[in-house]
mmCIF file of C-alpha atoms in Angstrom:
data_model
loop_
_atom_site.group_PDB
_atom_site.id
_atom_site.type_symbol
_atom_site.label_atom_id
_atom_site.label_comp_id
_atom_site.label_asym_id
_atom_site.label_seq_id
_atom_site.Cartn_x
_atom_site.Cartn_y
_atom_site.Cartn_z
ATOM 1 C CA MET P 18 54.117 61.995 -35.785
ATOM 2 C CA SER P 19 54.541 65.757 -35.624
ATOM 3 C CA GLY P 20 56.082 65.401 -32.163
ATOM 4 C CA VAL P 21 58.748 63.121 -33.599
ATOM 5 C CA ASN P 22 59.486 65.294 -36.622
ATOM 6 C CA ASN P 23 59.920 68.404 -34.483
ATOM 7 C CA ALA P 24 62.035 66.697 -31.821
ATOM 8 C CA LYS P 25 65.402 68.155 -30.920
ATOM 9 C CA PRO P 26 68.415 66.499 -32.623
ATOM 10 C CA GLU P 27 69.802 65.183 -29.336
ATOM 11 C CA MET P 28 66.470 63.523 -28.549
ATOM 12 C CA CYS P 29 66.417 61.911 -31.989
ATOM 13 C CA ILE P 30 69.871 60.469 -31.347
ATOM 14 C CA ARG P 31 68.784 59.177 -27.948
ATOM 15 C CA ASN P 32 65.629 57.574 -29.411
ATOM 16 C CA ARG P 33 67.695 55.982 -32.178
ATOM 17 C CA ASP P 34 70.205 54.568 -29.701
ATOM 18 C CA HIS P 35 67.380 53.188 -27.586
ATOM 19 C CA LEU P 36 65.875 51.548 -30.675
ATOM 20 C CA TYR P 37 69.202 49.882 -31.450
ATOM 21 C CA ARG P 38 69.355 48.569 -27.883
ATOM 22 C CA LEU P 39 65.842 47.139 -28.222
ATOM 23 C CA ILE P 40 66.846 45.384 -31.445
ATOM 24 C CA ILE P 41 70.000 43.966 -29.825
ATOM 25 C CA SER P 42 68.012 42.759 -26.805
ATOM 26 C CA GLN P 43 65.426 41.116 -29.071
ATOM 27 C CA LEU P 44 68.150 39.345 -31.061
ATOM 28 C CA LEU P 45 69.716 38.047 -27.819
ATOM 29 C CA TYR P 46 66.329 36.904 -26.583
ATOM 30 C CA ASP P 47 65.749 34.979 -29.823
ATOM 31 C CA GLY P 48 69.142 33.305 -29.579
ATOM 32 C CA HIS P 49 70.945 35.256 -32.336
ATOM 33 C CA THR P 50 73.982 35.997 -30.165
ATOM 34 C CA SER P 51 76.478 36.507 -32.978
ATOM 35 C CA MET P 52 74.186 38.858 -34.880
ATOM 36 C CA ALA P 53 73.480 40.831 -31.698
ATOM 37 C CA SER P 54 77.210 41.149 -30.935
ATOM 38 C CA ASN P 55 77.941 42.396 -34.461
ATOM 39 C CA LEU P 56 75.162 44.988 -34.272
ATOM 40 C CA ALA P 57 76.313 46.135 -30.827
ATOM 41 C CA ALA P 58 79.812 46.684 -32.209
ATOM 42 C CA GLN P 59 78.514 48.550 -35.266
ATOM 43 C CA VAL P 60 76.312 50.970 -33.318
ATOM 44 C CA ASN P 61 78.775 51.292 -30.422
ATOM 45 C CA ALA P 62 76.395 50.126 -27.679
ATOM 46 C CA ASP P 63 78.481 51.015 -24.634
ATOM 47 C CA GLN P 64 76.446 49.284 -21.916
ATOM 48 C CA PRO P 65 75.563 45.562 -22.052
ATOM 49 C CA CYS P 66 72.087 44.733 -23.322
ATOM 50 C CA SER P 67 69.966 42.178 -21.474
ATOM 51 C CA PRO P 68 68.033 39.555 -23.475
ATOM 52 C CA SER P 69 64.485 40.874 -23.787
ATOM 53 C CA ASP P 70 61.419 40.608 -26.008
ATOM 54 C CA GLN P 71 60.416 44.185 -25.178
ATOM 55 C CA LEU P 72 60.549 45.216 -28.847
ATOM 56 C CA LYS P 73 58.166 42.422 -29.814
ATOM 57 C CA SER P 74 55.819 43.371 -26.969
ATOM 58 C CA ILE P 75 55.851 47.044 -27.955
ATOM 59 C CA VAL P 76 55.083 46.221 -31.588
ATOM 60 C CA THR P 77 52.281 43.827 -30.582
ATOM 61 C CA ILE P 78 50.661 46.338 -28.254
ATOM 62 C CA GLY P 79 51.087 49.100 -30.830
ATOM 63 C CA LEU P 80 49.337 47.051 -33.516
ATOM 64 C CA GLN P 81 46.507 46.136 -31.140
ATOM 65 C CA HIS P 82 46.147 49.774 -30.133
ATOM 66 C CA GLU P 83 46.061 50.828 -33.781
ATOM 67 C CA ASN P 84 43.508 48.183 -34.778
ATOM 68 C CA ASP P 85 41.189 48.542 -31.786
ATOM 69 C CA GLY P 86 41.092 52.304 -31.800
ATOM 70 C CA LEU P 87 40.748 54.385 -28.659
ATOM 71 C CA LYS P 88 38.903 52.810 -25.734
ATOM 72 C CA GLU P 89 37.881 54.207 -22.387
ATOM 73 C CA SER P 90 40.805 52.456 -20.711
ATOM 74 C CA ASP P 91 43.189 54.195 -23.099
ATOM 75 C CA LYS P 92 42.219 57.599 -21.726
ATOM 76 C CA ALA P 93 44.183 57.118 -18.517
ATOM 77 C CA ASP P 94 47.347 59.067 -17.757
ATOM 78 C CA PHE P 95 49.594 56.367 -19.260
ATOM 79 C CA ASN P 96 49.517 54.806 -22.695
ATOM 80 C CA PRO P 97 49.573 50.982 -23.116
ATOM 81 C CA VAL P 98 53.338 50.878 -23.653
ATOM 82 C CA GLN P 99 53.953 52.894 -20.485
ATOM 83 C CA LYS P 100 51.578 50.630 -18.558
ATOM 84 C CA MET P 101 53.551 47.593 -19.748
ATOM 85 C CA LEU P 102 56.789 49.090 -18.473
ATOM 86 C CA ILE P 103 55.478 49.941 -15.008
ATOM 87 C CA GLY P 104 55.872 47.308 -12.305
ATOM 88 C CA SER P 105 57.523 46.444 -9.014
ATOM 89 C CA GLY P 106 60.739 44.518 -8.420
ATOM 90 C CA LEU P 107 62.973 43.265 -11.216
ATOM 91 C CA ASP P 108 61.645 44.042 -14.680
ATOM 92 C CA LEU P 109 63.915 42.942 -17.510
ATOM 93 C CA GLU P 110 61.553 44.549 -20.007
ATOM 94 C CA PHE P 111 62.563 47.938 -18.613
ATOM 95 C CA ASP P 112 65.527 49.979 -19.844
ATOM 96 C CA ASN P 113 68.562 48.336 -18.213
ATOM 97 C CA ASN P 114 70.169 51.764 -17.740
ATOM 98 C CA VAL P 115 67.504 52.778 -15.221
ATOM 99 C CA MET P 116 68.840 54.429 -12.076
ATOM 100 C CA CYS P 117 68.793 52.088 -9.065
ATOM 101 C CA THR P 118 66.957 53.416 -6.012
ATOM 102 C CA ALA P 119 68.426 51.105 -3.358
ATOM 103 C CA PRO P 120 71.964 51.568 -1.974
ATOM 104 C CA GLU P 121 74.673 49.318 -3.386
ATOM 105 C CA PRO P 122 75.449 46.393 -1.059
ATOM 106 C CA SER P 123 79.086 47.555 -0.967
ATOM 107 C CA GLN P 124 77.877 50.520 1.130
ATOM 108 C CA TYR P 125 76.488 48.326 3.928
ATOM 109 C CA GLU P 126 78.338 48.147 7.250
ATOM 110 C CA THR P 127 78.505 45.514 9.994
ATOM 111 C CA VAL P 128 76.470 46.773 12.953
ATOM 112 C CA TYR P 129 76.377 43.617 15.061
ATOM 113 C CA VAL P 130 78.249 40.308 15.346
ATOM 114 C CA THR P 131 76.928 37.250 17.153
ATOM 115 C CA SER P 132 79.024 34.157 17.884
ATOM 116 C CA HIS P 133 78.325 30.443 18.236
ATOM 117 C CA LYS P 134 80.573 27.699 19.605
ATOM 118 C CA GLY P 135 80.807 26.090 16.180
ATOM 119 C CA ALA P 136 80.578 27.003 12.505
ATOM 120 C CA CYS P 137 77.550 29.171 11.714
ATOM 121 C CA LYS P 138 75.780 27.377 8.861
ATOM 122 C CA ALA P 139 72.284 28.879 8.515
ATOM 123 C CA GLY P 140 70.480 32.213 8.684
ATOM 124 C CA ALA P 141 67.013 33.635 8.054
ATOM 125 C CA PHE P 142 64.986 36.879 8.220
ATOM 126 C CA SER P 143 61.422 37.002 9.508
ATOM 127 C CA PRO P 144 58.831 38.074 6.890
ATOM 128 C CA ASP P 145 58.448 41.505 8.499
ATOM 129 C CA GLY P 146 62.221 42.035 8.590
ATOM 130 C CA GLN P 147 62.254 42.562 12.377
ATOM 131 C CA LEU P 148 64.025 39.360 13.457
ATOM 132 C CA ILE P 149 66.898 37.204 12.279
ATOM 133 C CA ALA P 150 67.814 33.644 13.218
ATOM 134 C CA THR P 151 71.184 31.908 13.071
ATOM 135 C CA GLY P 152 71.958 28.190 13.304
ATOM 136 C CA SER P 153 75.238 26.437 14.020
ATOM 137 C CA SER P 154 77.105 23.146 13.953
ATOM 138 C CA ASP P 155 77.095 23.410 17.776
ATOM 139 C CA THR P 156 73.349 22.518 17.428
ATOM 140 C CA SER P 157 72.176 25.885 18.804
ATOM 141 C CA ILE P 158 69.795 28.425 17.268
ATOM 142 C CA LYS P 159 69.688 32.125 18.126
ATOM 143 C CA ILE P 160 66.883 34.584 17.401
ATOM 144 C CA LEU P 161 67.896 38.258 17.414
ATOM 145 C CA ASP P 162 65.874 41.474 17.357
ATOM 146 C CA ILE P 163 67.050 43.867 14.631
ATOM 147 C CA GLU P 164 65.985 47.074 16.401
ATOM 148 C CA LYS P 165 67.961 46.013 19.462
ATOM 149 C CA MET P 166 70.997 45.225 17.302
ATOM 150 C CA LEU P 167 70.849 48.700 15.784
ATOM 151 C CA ALA P 168 70.519 50.225 19.253
ATOM 152 C CA LYS P 169 73.575 48.267 20.438
ATOM 153 C CA ALA P 170 75.616 49.158 17.377
ATOM 154 C CA HIS P 171 77.303 52.174 18.960
ATOM 155 C CA GLU P 172 77.723 50.757 22.453
ATOM 156 C CA ILE P 173 81.360 50.067 23.291
ATOM 157 C CA GLY P 174 82.099 46.545 24.420
ATOM 158 C CA SER P 175 78.610 45.166 23.769
ATOM 159 C CA THR P 176 78.454 41.357 23.532
ATOM 160 C CA ASP P 177 75.767 38.728 23.067
ATOM 161 C CA ASN P 178 76.804 36.303 25.785
ATOM 162 C CA GLN P 179 73.433 36.302 27.514
ATOM 163 C CA GLU P 180 69.797 37.108 26.940
ATOM 164 C CA GLY P 181 68.048 39.900 28.779
ATOM 165 C CA GLN P 182 65.910 42.991 28.466
ATOM 166 C CA GLY P 183 67.293 45.230 25.757
ATOM 167 C CA HIS P 184 69.690 42.550 24.522
ATOM 168 C CA PRO P 185 69.546 41.625 20.804
ATOM 169 C CA VAL P 186 69.505 37.850 21.457
ATOM 170 C CA ILE P 187 65.895 37.265 22.509
ATOM 171 C CA ARG P 188 65.881 33.445 22.270
ATOM 172 C CA THR P 189 68.455 30.648 22.289
ATOM 173 C CA LEU P 190 67.039 27.258 21.273
ATOM 174 C CA TYR P 191 68.541 23.813 21.870
ATOM 175 C CA ASP P 192 66.690 20.802 20.527
ATOM 176 C CA HIS P 193 68.835 19.322 17.750
ATOM 177 C CA LEU P 194 71.466 16.640 18.209
ATOM 178 C CA GLU P 195 73.585 17.609 15.214
ATOM 179 C CA GLU P 196 74.405 20.582 12.985
ATOM 180 C CA VAL P 197 71.609 22.999 12.107
ATOM 181 C CA THR P 198 71.571 23.209 8.297
ATOM 182 C CA CYS P 199 68.614 25.475 7.455
ATOM 183 C CA LEU P 200 66.164 27.918 9.029
ATOM 184 C CA GLU P 201 62.936 29.580 7.933
ATOM 185 C CA PHE P 202 60.333 31.741 9.670
ATOM 186 C CA HIS P 203 56.645 30.941 9.286
ATOM 187 C CA PRO P 204 54.955 33.503 6.975
ATOM 188 C CA LYS P 205 52.001 34.148 9.340
ATOM 189 C CA LYS P 206 52.778 32.910 12.870
ATOM 190 C CA PRO P 207 55.606 33.328 15.440
ATOM 191 C CA ILE P 208 57.113 29.994 14.454
ATOM 192 C CA LEU P 209 60.674 29.203 13.417
ATOM 193 C CA ALA P 210 61.434 26.005 11.493
ATOM 194 C CA SER P 211 64.878 24.405 11.548
ATOM 195 C CA GLY P 212 66.403 21.494 9.659
ATOM 196 C CA SER P 213 69.386 19.476 10.817
ATOM 197 C CA ARG P 214 71.824 16.719 10.022
ATOM 198 C CA ASP P 215 70.024 14.761 12.752
ATOM 199 C CA CYS P 216 67.312 14.071 10.124
ATOM 200 C CA HIS P 217 64.646 16.223 11.818
ATOM 201 C CA VAL P 218 62.748 19.395 11.020
ATOM 202 C CA LYS P 219 61.635 21.133 14.220
ATOM 203 C CA LEU P 220 59.066 23.886 14.743
ATOM 204 C CA PHE P 221 59.580 26.364 17.610
ATOM 205 C CA ASP P 222 57.053 28.846 19.010
ATOM 206 C CA TYR P 223 59.330 31.775 19.794
ATOM 207 C CA SER P 224 56.479 33.855 21.249
ATOM 208 C CA LYS P 225 56.893 31.793 24.441
ATOM 209 C CA VAL P 226 59.884 33.040 26.430
ATOM 210 C CA THR P 227 60.483 29.782 28.290
ATOM 211 C CA ALA P 228 60.041 27.443 25.305
ATOM 212 C CA LYS P 229 63.458 26.006 24.434
ATOM 213 C CA LYS P 230 62.160 22.834 22.773
ATOM 214 C CA ALA P 231 60.172 22.271 19.577
ATOM 215 C CA PHE P 232 56.408 21.844 19.791
ATOM 216 C CA LYS P 233 56.254 19.830 16.555
ATOM 217 C CA ILE P 234 58.777 17.537 14.853
ATOM 218 C CA ILE P 235 59.021 16.128 11.325
ATOM 219 C CA SER P 236 61.259 13.050 11.218
ATOM 220 C CA ASP P 237 63.132 11.727 8.196
ATOM 221 C CA VAL P 238 65.775 9.057 7.613
ATOM 222 C CA VAL P 239 68.396 11.266 5.937
ATOM 223 C CA PRO P 240 69.915 14.671 6.855
ATOM 224 C CA ILE P 241 67.810 17.735 6.075
ATOM 225 C CA LYS P 242 69.361 20.191 3.583
ATOM 226 C CA CYS P 243 66.705 22.857 2.919
ATOM 227 C CA ILE P 244 63.135 23.845 3.796
ATOM 228 C CA SER P 245 60.521 26.307 2.550
ATOM 229 C CA PHE P 246 57.097 27.268 3.888
ATOM 230 C CA HIS P 247 54.119 27.599 1.580
ATOM 231 C CA PRO P 248 53.214 31.350 1.581
ATOM 232 C CA LEU P 249 50.017 30.572 3.534
ATOM 233 C CA GLY P 250 51.938 28.508 6.091
ATOM 234 C CA ASP P 251 49.967 25.239 6.005
ATOM 235 C CA PHE P 252 52.496 23.270 3.967
ATOM 236 C CA MET P 253 56.262 22.897 3.758
ATOM 237 C CA VAL P 254 58.592 21.440 1.148
ATOM 238 C CA ILE P 255 61.755 19.722 2.346
ATOM 239 C CA GLY P 256 64.951 18.813 0.523
ATOM 240 C CA THR P 257 67.313 16.202 1.936
ATOM 241 C CA ASN P 258 70.376 14.156 1.042
ATOM 242 C CA SER P 259 67.892 11.983 -0.840
ATOM 243 C CA PRO P 260 66.849 13.043 -4.379
ATOM 244 C CA ILE P 261 63.147 12.850 -3.440
ATOM 245 C CA ILE P 262 61.287 16.109 -2.741
ATOM 246 C CA ARG P 263 58.953 15.911 0.274
ATOM 247 C CA LEU P 264 55.801 18.020 0.649
ATOM 248 C CA TYR P 265 54.313 18.047 4.177
ATOM 249 C CA ASP P 266 50.909 19.084 5.471
ATOM 250 C CA LEU P 267 51.926 20.808 8.716
ATOM 251 C CA ASN P 268 48.555 20.196 10.364
ATOM 252 C CA THR P 269 48.582 16.430 9.891
ATOM 253 C CA ILE P 270 52.348 15.890 9.212
ATOM 254 C CA GLN P 271 51.231 13.837 6.209
ATOM 255 C CA CYS P 272 54.020 13.509 3.616
ATOM 256 C CA TYR P 273 53.455 13.665 -0.143
ATOM 257 C CA VAL P 274 55.841 12.952 -3.034
ATOM 258 C CA SER P 275 55.413 13.086 -6.786
ATOM 259 C CA ALA P 276 53.645 10.039 -8.198
ATOM 260 C CA ILE P 277 56.106 9.991 -11.106
ATOM 261 C CA PRO P 278 59.522 8.730 -9.878
ATOM 262 C CA THR P 279 61.328 9.788 -13.068
ATOM 263 C CA GLN P 280 60.493 13.437 -12.308
ATOM 264 C CA GLN P 281 62.681 13.463 -9.196
ATOM 265 C CA HIS P 282 66.288 14.609 -8.996
ATOM 266 C CA THR P 283 69.077 12.050 -9.249
ATOM 267 C CA GLY P 284 71.239 13.592 -6.524
ATOM 268 C CA PRO P 285 70.829 15.238 -3.093
ATOM 269 C CA VAL P 286 68.619 18.345 -3.042
ATOM 270 C CA THR P 287 70.622 21.490 -2.260
ATOM 271 C CA SER P 288 68.004 24.249 -2.304
ATOM 272 C CA ILE P 289 64.228 24.588 -2.397
ATOM 273 C CA LYS P 290 61.898 27.604 -2.408
ATOM 274 C CA PHE P 291 58.227 28.474 -2.888
ATOM 275 C CA GLU P 292 57.524 31.437 -5.150
ATOM 276 C CA PRO P 293 55.485 34.236 -3.461
ATOM 277 C CA GLY P 294 52.342 33.480 -5.447
ATOM 278 C CA ALA P 295 52.359 29.867 -4.158
ATOM 279 C CA LYS P 296 51.642 28.424 -7.610
ATOM 280 C CA CYS P 297 54.977 26.641 -7.805
ATOM 281 C CA PHE P 298 58.243 25.935 -6.040
ATOM 282 C CA VAL P 299 61.739 25.429 -7.400
ATOM 283 C CA SER P 300 64.478 23.003 -6.370
ATOM 284 C CA SER P 301 68.138 22.474 -7.195
ATOM 285 C CA SER P 302 70.340 19.423 -6.783
ATOM 286 C CA ARG P 303 73.889 18.150 -6.880
ATOM 287 C CA ASP P 304 72.881 16.442 -10.131
ATOM 288 C CA GLY P 305 73.305 19.908 -11.696
ATOM 289 C CA SER P 306 69.645 20.465 -12.538
ATOM 290 C CA ILE P 307 66.992 22.954 -11.463
ATOM 291 C CA LYS P 308 63.369 21.766 -11.351
ATOM 292 C CA LEU P 309 60.117 23.708 -11.319
ATOM 293 C CA TRP P 310 57.226 22.021 -9.484
ATOM 294 C CA ASP P 311 53.481 22.626 -9.558
ATOM 295 C CA ALA P 312 52.530 23.378 -5.929
ATOM 296 C CA VAL P 313 49.037 21.883 -6.304
ATOM 297 C CA SER P 314 49.693 18.627 -8.151
ATOM 298 C CA ASN P 315 53.254 18.223 -6.766
ATOM 299 C CA LYS P 316 54.435 17.349 -10.284
ATOM 300 C CA CYS P 317 57.568 18.584 -12.018
ATOM 301 C CA VAL P 318 56.593 20.923 -14.846
ATOM 302 C CA ASN P 319 60.046 21.932 -16.094
ATOM 303 C CA THR P 320 63.685 20.925 -15.730
ATOM 304 C CA PHE P 321 66.800 22.976 -16.473
ATOM 305 C CA GLU P 322 69.495 20.376 -17.135
ATOM 306 C CA LYS P 323 73.150 21.120 -16.354
ATOM 307 C CA ALA P 324 72.310 24.575 -15.065
ATOM 308 C CA HIS P 325 75.932 25.086 -13.960
ATOM 309 C CA ASN P 326 77.855 22.517 -16.095
ATOM 310 C CA GLY P 327 77.097 19.498 -14.094
ATOM 311 C CA SER P 328 57.669 35.305 -10.195
ATOM 312 C CA GLN P 329 58.904 34.589 -13.955
ATOM 313 C CA TYR P 330 62.584 34.259 -13.128
ATOM 314 C CA VAL P 331 64.831 31.964 -11.086
ATOM 315 C CA LEU P 332 68.249 33.029 -9.802
ATOM 316 C CA SER P 333 70.781 30.244 -9.379
ATOM 317 C CA SER P 334 74.444 29.848 -8.482
ATOM 318 C CA GLY P 335 76.889 26.980 -8.652
ATOM 319 C CA LYS P 336 80.362 25.912 -7.623
ATOM 320 C CA ASP P 337 81.535 27.297 -10.985
ATOM 321 C CA SER P 338 81.314 30.800 -9.393
ATOM 322 C CA ILE P 339 78.764 31.853 -12.025
ATOM 323 C CA VAL P 340 75.332 33.248 -11.177
ATOM 324 C CA LYS P 341 72.542 32.806 -13.721
ATOM 325 C CA LEU P 342 69.064 34.225 -14.209
ATOM 326 C CA TRP P 343 66.610 31.832 -15.864
ATOM 327 C CA GLU P 344 63.338 32.657 -17.580
ATOM 328 C CA LEU P 345 60.832 29.932 -16.756
ATOM 329 C CA SER P 346 58.587 30.360 -19.794
ATOM 330 C CA ALA P 347 61.509 30.118 -22.230
ATOM 331 C CA SER P 348 63.389 27.448 -20.226
ATOM 332 C CA ARG P 349 66.759 29.070 -20.728
ATOM 333 C CA CYS P 350 69.374 31.290 -19.155
ATOM 334 C CA LEU P 351 68.769 34.984 -19.837
ATOM 335 C CA ILE P 352 71.736 36.541 -18.023
ATOM 336 C CA ALA P 353 75.014 35.162 -16.668
ATOM 337 C CA TYR P 354 76.665 37.209 -13.921
ATOM 338 C CA THR P 355 80.387 36.481 -14.256
ATOM 339 C CA GLY P 356 83.646 37.650 -12.719
ATOM 340 C CA ALA P 357 83.225 36.214 -9.210
ATOM 341 C CA GLY P 358 85.567 33.615 -7.763
ATOM 342 C CA THR P 359 89.333 34.006 -7.677
ATOM 343 C CA THR P 360 90.059 30.315 -8.114
ATOM 344 C CA GLY P 361 87.220 29.153 -10.350
ATOM 345 C CA THR P 362 85.454 26.169 -8.785
ATOM 346 C CA GLN P 363 84.423 26.614 -5.167
ATOM 347 C CA GLU P 364 84.595 23.853 -2.567
ATOM 348 C CA HIS P 365 81.329 24.498 -0.752
ATOM 349 C CA GLN P 366 77.756 24.946 -1.895
ATOM 350 C CA THR P 367 77.299 28.587 -2.869
ATOM 351 C CA GLN P 368 74.442 31.051 -2.665
ATOM 352 C CA ALA P 369 73.310 33.952 -4.808
ATOM 353 C CA LEU P 370 70.516 36.335 -3.901
ATOM 354 C CA PHE P 371 68.728 39.542 -4.826
ATOM 355 C CA ASN P 372 68.639 42.581 -2.574
ATOM 356 C CA HIS P 373 65.199 43.651 -1.304
ATOM 357 C CA THR P 374 64.374 45.662 -4.453
ATOM 358 C CA GLU P 375 65.815 43.072 -6.876
ATOM 359 C CA GLU P 376 68.049 45.750 -8.393
ATOM 360 C CA TYR P 377 71.258 43.960 -7.394
ATOM 361 C CA VAL P 378 72.490 40.376 -7.474
ATOM 362 C CA MET P 379 74.818 39.402 -4.612
ATOM 363 C CA PHE P 380 77.279 36.501 -4.358
ATOM 364 C CA PRO P 381 80.008 35.799 -1.721
ATOM 365 C CA ASP P 382 83.395 34.637 -3.029
ATOM 366 C CA GLU P 383 84.607 31.660 -1.007
ATOM 367 C CA VAL P 384 88.357 32.322 -1.016
ATOM 368 C CA THR P 385 88.455 36.082 -0.424
ATOM 369 C CA THR P 386 85.156 36.225 1.548
ATOM 370 C CA ALA P 387 84.330 39.347 -0.475
ATOM 371 C CA LEU P 388 80.798 40.124 -1.647
ATOM 372 C CA CYS P 389 80.471 40.392 -5.433
ATOM 373 C CA THR P 390 77.583 42.522 -6.671
ATOM 374 C CA TRP P 391 76.081 43.084 -10.127
ATOM 375 C CA ASN P 392 73.374 45.318 -11.544
ATOM 376 C CA SER P 393 70.618 42.731 -12.016
ATOM 377 C CA ARG P 394 69.430 44.201 -15.326
ATOM 378 C CA ASN P 395 72.671 44.613 -17.283
ATOM 379 C CA ALA P 396 75.063 42.351 -15.311
ATOM 380 C CA SER P 397 77.643 45.099 -14.813
ATOM 381 C CA ARG P 398 80.039 44.339 -11.937
ATOM 382 C CA LEU P 399 79.974 46.788 -9.026
ATOM 383 C CA GLN P 400 82.313 47.483 -6.120
ATOM 384 C CA LEU P 401 83.392 44.563 -3.914
ATOM 385 C CA LEU P 402 82.650 44.491 -0.178
ATOM 386 C CA SER P 403 84.979 42.719 2.258
ATOM 387 C CA LEU P 404 82.753 40.666 4.551
ATOM 388 C CA GLY P 405 85.312 40.431 7.342
ATOM 389 C CA HIS P 406 84.950 36.707 8.015
ATOM 390 C CA ASN P 407 87.876 34.341 8.596
ATOM 391 C CA GLY P 408 86.208 31.406 6.894
ATOM 392 C CA PRO P 409 83.879 30.576 3.987
ATOM 393 C CA ILE P 410 80.396 32.144 3.980
ATOM 394 C CA ARG P 411 77.962 29.267 4.502
ATOM 395 C CA SER P 412 74.745 31.274 4.411
ATOM 396 C CA ILE P 413 73.784 34.756 3.217
ATOM 397 C CA VAL P 414 70.242 36.145 3.362
ATOM 398 C CA HIS P 415 68.850 39.595 2.611
ATOM 399 C CA SER P 416 66.088 41.413 4.468
ATOM 400 C CA PRO P 417 62.760 41.242 2.606
ATOM 401 C CA ASN P 418 62.044 44.947 3.027
ATOM 402 C CA SER P 419 65.118 46.982 3.990
ATOM 403 C CA ALA P 420 68.801 47.559 3.219
ATOM 404 C CA ALA P 421 70.150 44.804 5.462
ATOM 405 C CA PHE P 422 71.591 41.326 5.109
ATOM 406 C CA LEU P 423 73.070 38.538 7.250
ATOM 407 C CA THR P 424 76.226 36.493 6.639
ATOM 408 C CA CYS P 425 76.991 33.226 8.464
ATOM 409 C CA SER P 426 80.487 31.719 8.366
ATOM 410 C CA ASP P 427 82.657 28.782 9.350
ATOM 411 C CA ASP P 428 84.511 31.215 11.649
ATOM 412 C CA PHE P 429 81.640 30.644 14.186
ATOM 413 C CA ARG P 430 80.242 34.156 13.607
ATOM 414 C CA ALA P 431 77.209 35.740 12.001
ATOM 415 C CA ARG P 432 77.419 39.374 10.889
ATOM 416 C CA PHE P 433 74.419 41.661 10.531
ATOM 417 C CA TRP P 434 74.931 44.258 7.778
ATOM 418 C CA TYR P 435 72.909 47.438 7.498
ATOM 419 C CA LYS P 436 72.840 50.642 5.456
ATOM 420 C CA ASN P 437 71.395 53.818 6.975
ATOM 421 C CA ASN P 438 69.401 55.892 4.501
#
C-alpha cells in the first residue's frame, strides 16, 4: 500500500478515473444501463466504456491471491491480474483506450483491380494470406497471387486479361452453370471450394495448372448460400436457401443434419462459419436469428433471437446497418457499432468483419460504397474510406495475417486493398 500512498497526484487521478471506468463497464455488463449512463455523466467519462466484467474478475483473482498466499507460479514477472489482461486478438477485458497497433483500414489503397463479365459476388483469402479468389455471376472463378499483384501495382497499363508467368491471375476456373455465391480455401491443402446457385458445391485442386474442372462435387436441391471448412479440413458445413444446416464428411460425402428439427432455422441460411478451435460453428438466417452449434454432436446449443430486429464472441451485421458483437456465454449483445448506412435499411445482405488483429470492425455502406470502421473495443467511429466501386459491395474479406482486404461488387470488379507498413 505504500506505493499507492506515495503515488504522484496525477497518477492517483488516472487510477481513480480508470476505477470509475471499470465500475461503469461492470454496470453495463450486468445490464444496469441507466445507472451506468448516470455515473458516466457524473464522473465525466469522455470515451465510451465497453460492457465488461473485468472489475469482477480482478476482485475475484485478488481475493484468491490474498487467501492462497504466494505460490511458486506467483513469482513470475507478471502478477495474476497482469496475466489475465495479456492475450492475443480482441480482448474486451483490456482497457478500451489501448493504442491500436494495426493501420486503420481508411489508410489502405487499391493496388490491383480484376474484372469479371458479370457481378462479382464472392471472395476469399487463403489461410496463409498468399492467394485470393473471386467468384462471379458469369459463373467464373479467378485465383490471384498477392505477391504478383503487389509487383504489378506500379506497372502502367497492367491488366488481367490473360494468365501467364508473372501475371497475378494464376487460375481461371469454369465448372458452374450459374452464379458463384461463396468461396473458401481448404485450411490444409491446395483446394478451393465454391458454392453456386446451381445447387452444387465444387472442390478444385488449384495446384494442377491444367485442372479447370472440379475433382469432387457435393450436390443439393436448393441454391448454395455459404460454406465453411472445419479447421482440420475433413468436414464442411453448408448453408442453403433451405433452413436446414448440412454437415458433410468430405471423404465420404455423407451428409448429416441435426436430429432435432425444431433446432433448425425457419428461413434461408445467410452465413455460416466454424470457429478456429473447431468446437462449434455459428450460423445466421433470414429469420433474424443467430445460432451456435456444437461441432461434434451437430446440435444447436444457443440461439440469439431477432439479432437485428427481425473464440467467445460473434460479430454480426444486418440490413438495419447496425453491427453487433455478441458474447456467447451471456447470450446477449455487448456492443452495437452504429452510424453506418445513409438510408437506414439496406437492400442486399450485408457483411461485417474484423481486421487481421481484431482491433477494428469494418462494414461497407451499400448506398455510398464507403467503408465504415470502428474501434472494436469502444465502438468509436473512425475515418471513412471510399471503396471506388460503382455498385453495392457483395463480398468483403480481410487477410488473415496482414493489412489487406478484398472487395467484390456488382460493378463486375474486385479490388485488392493493401497498406504498406
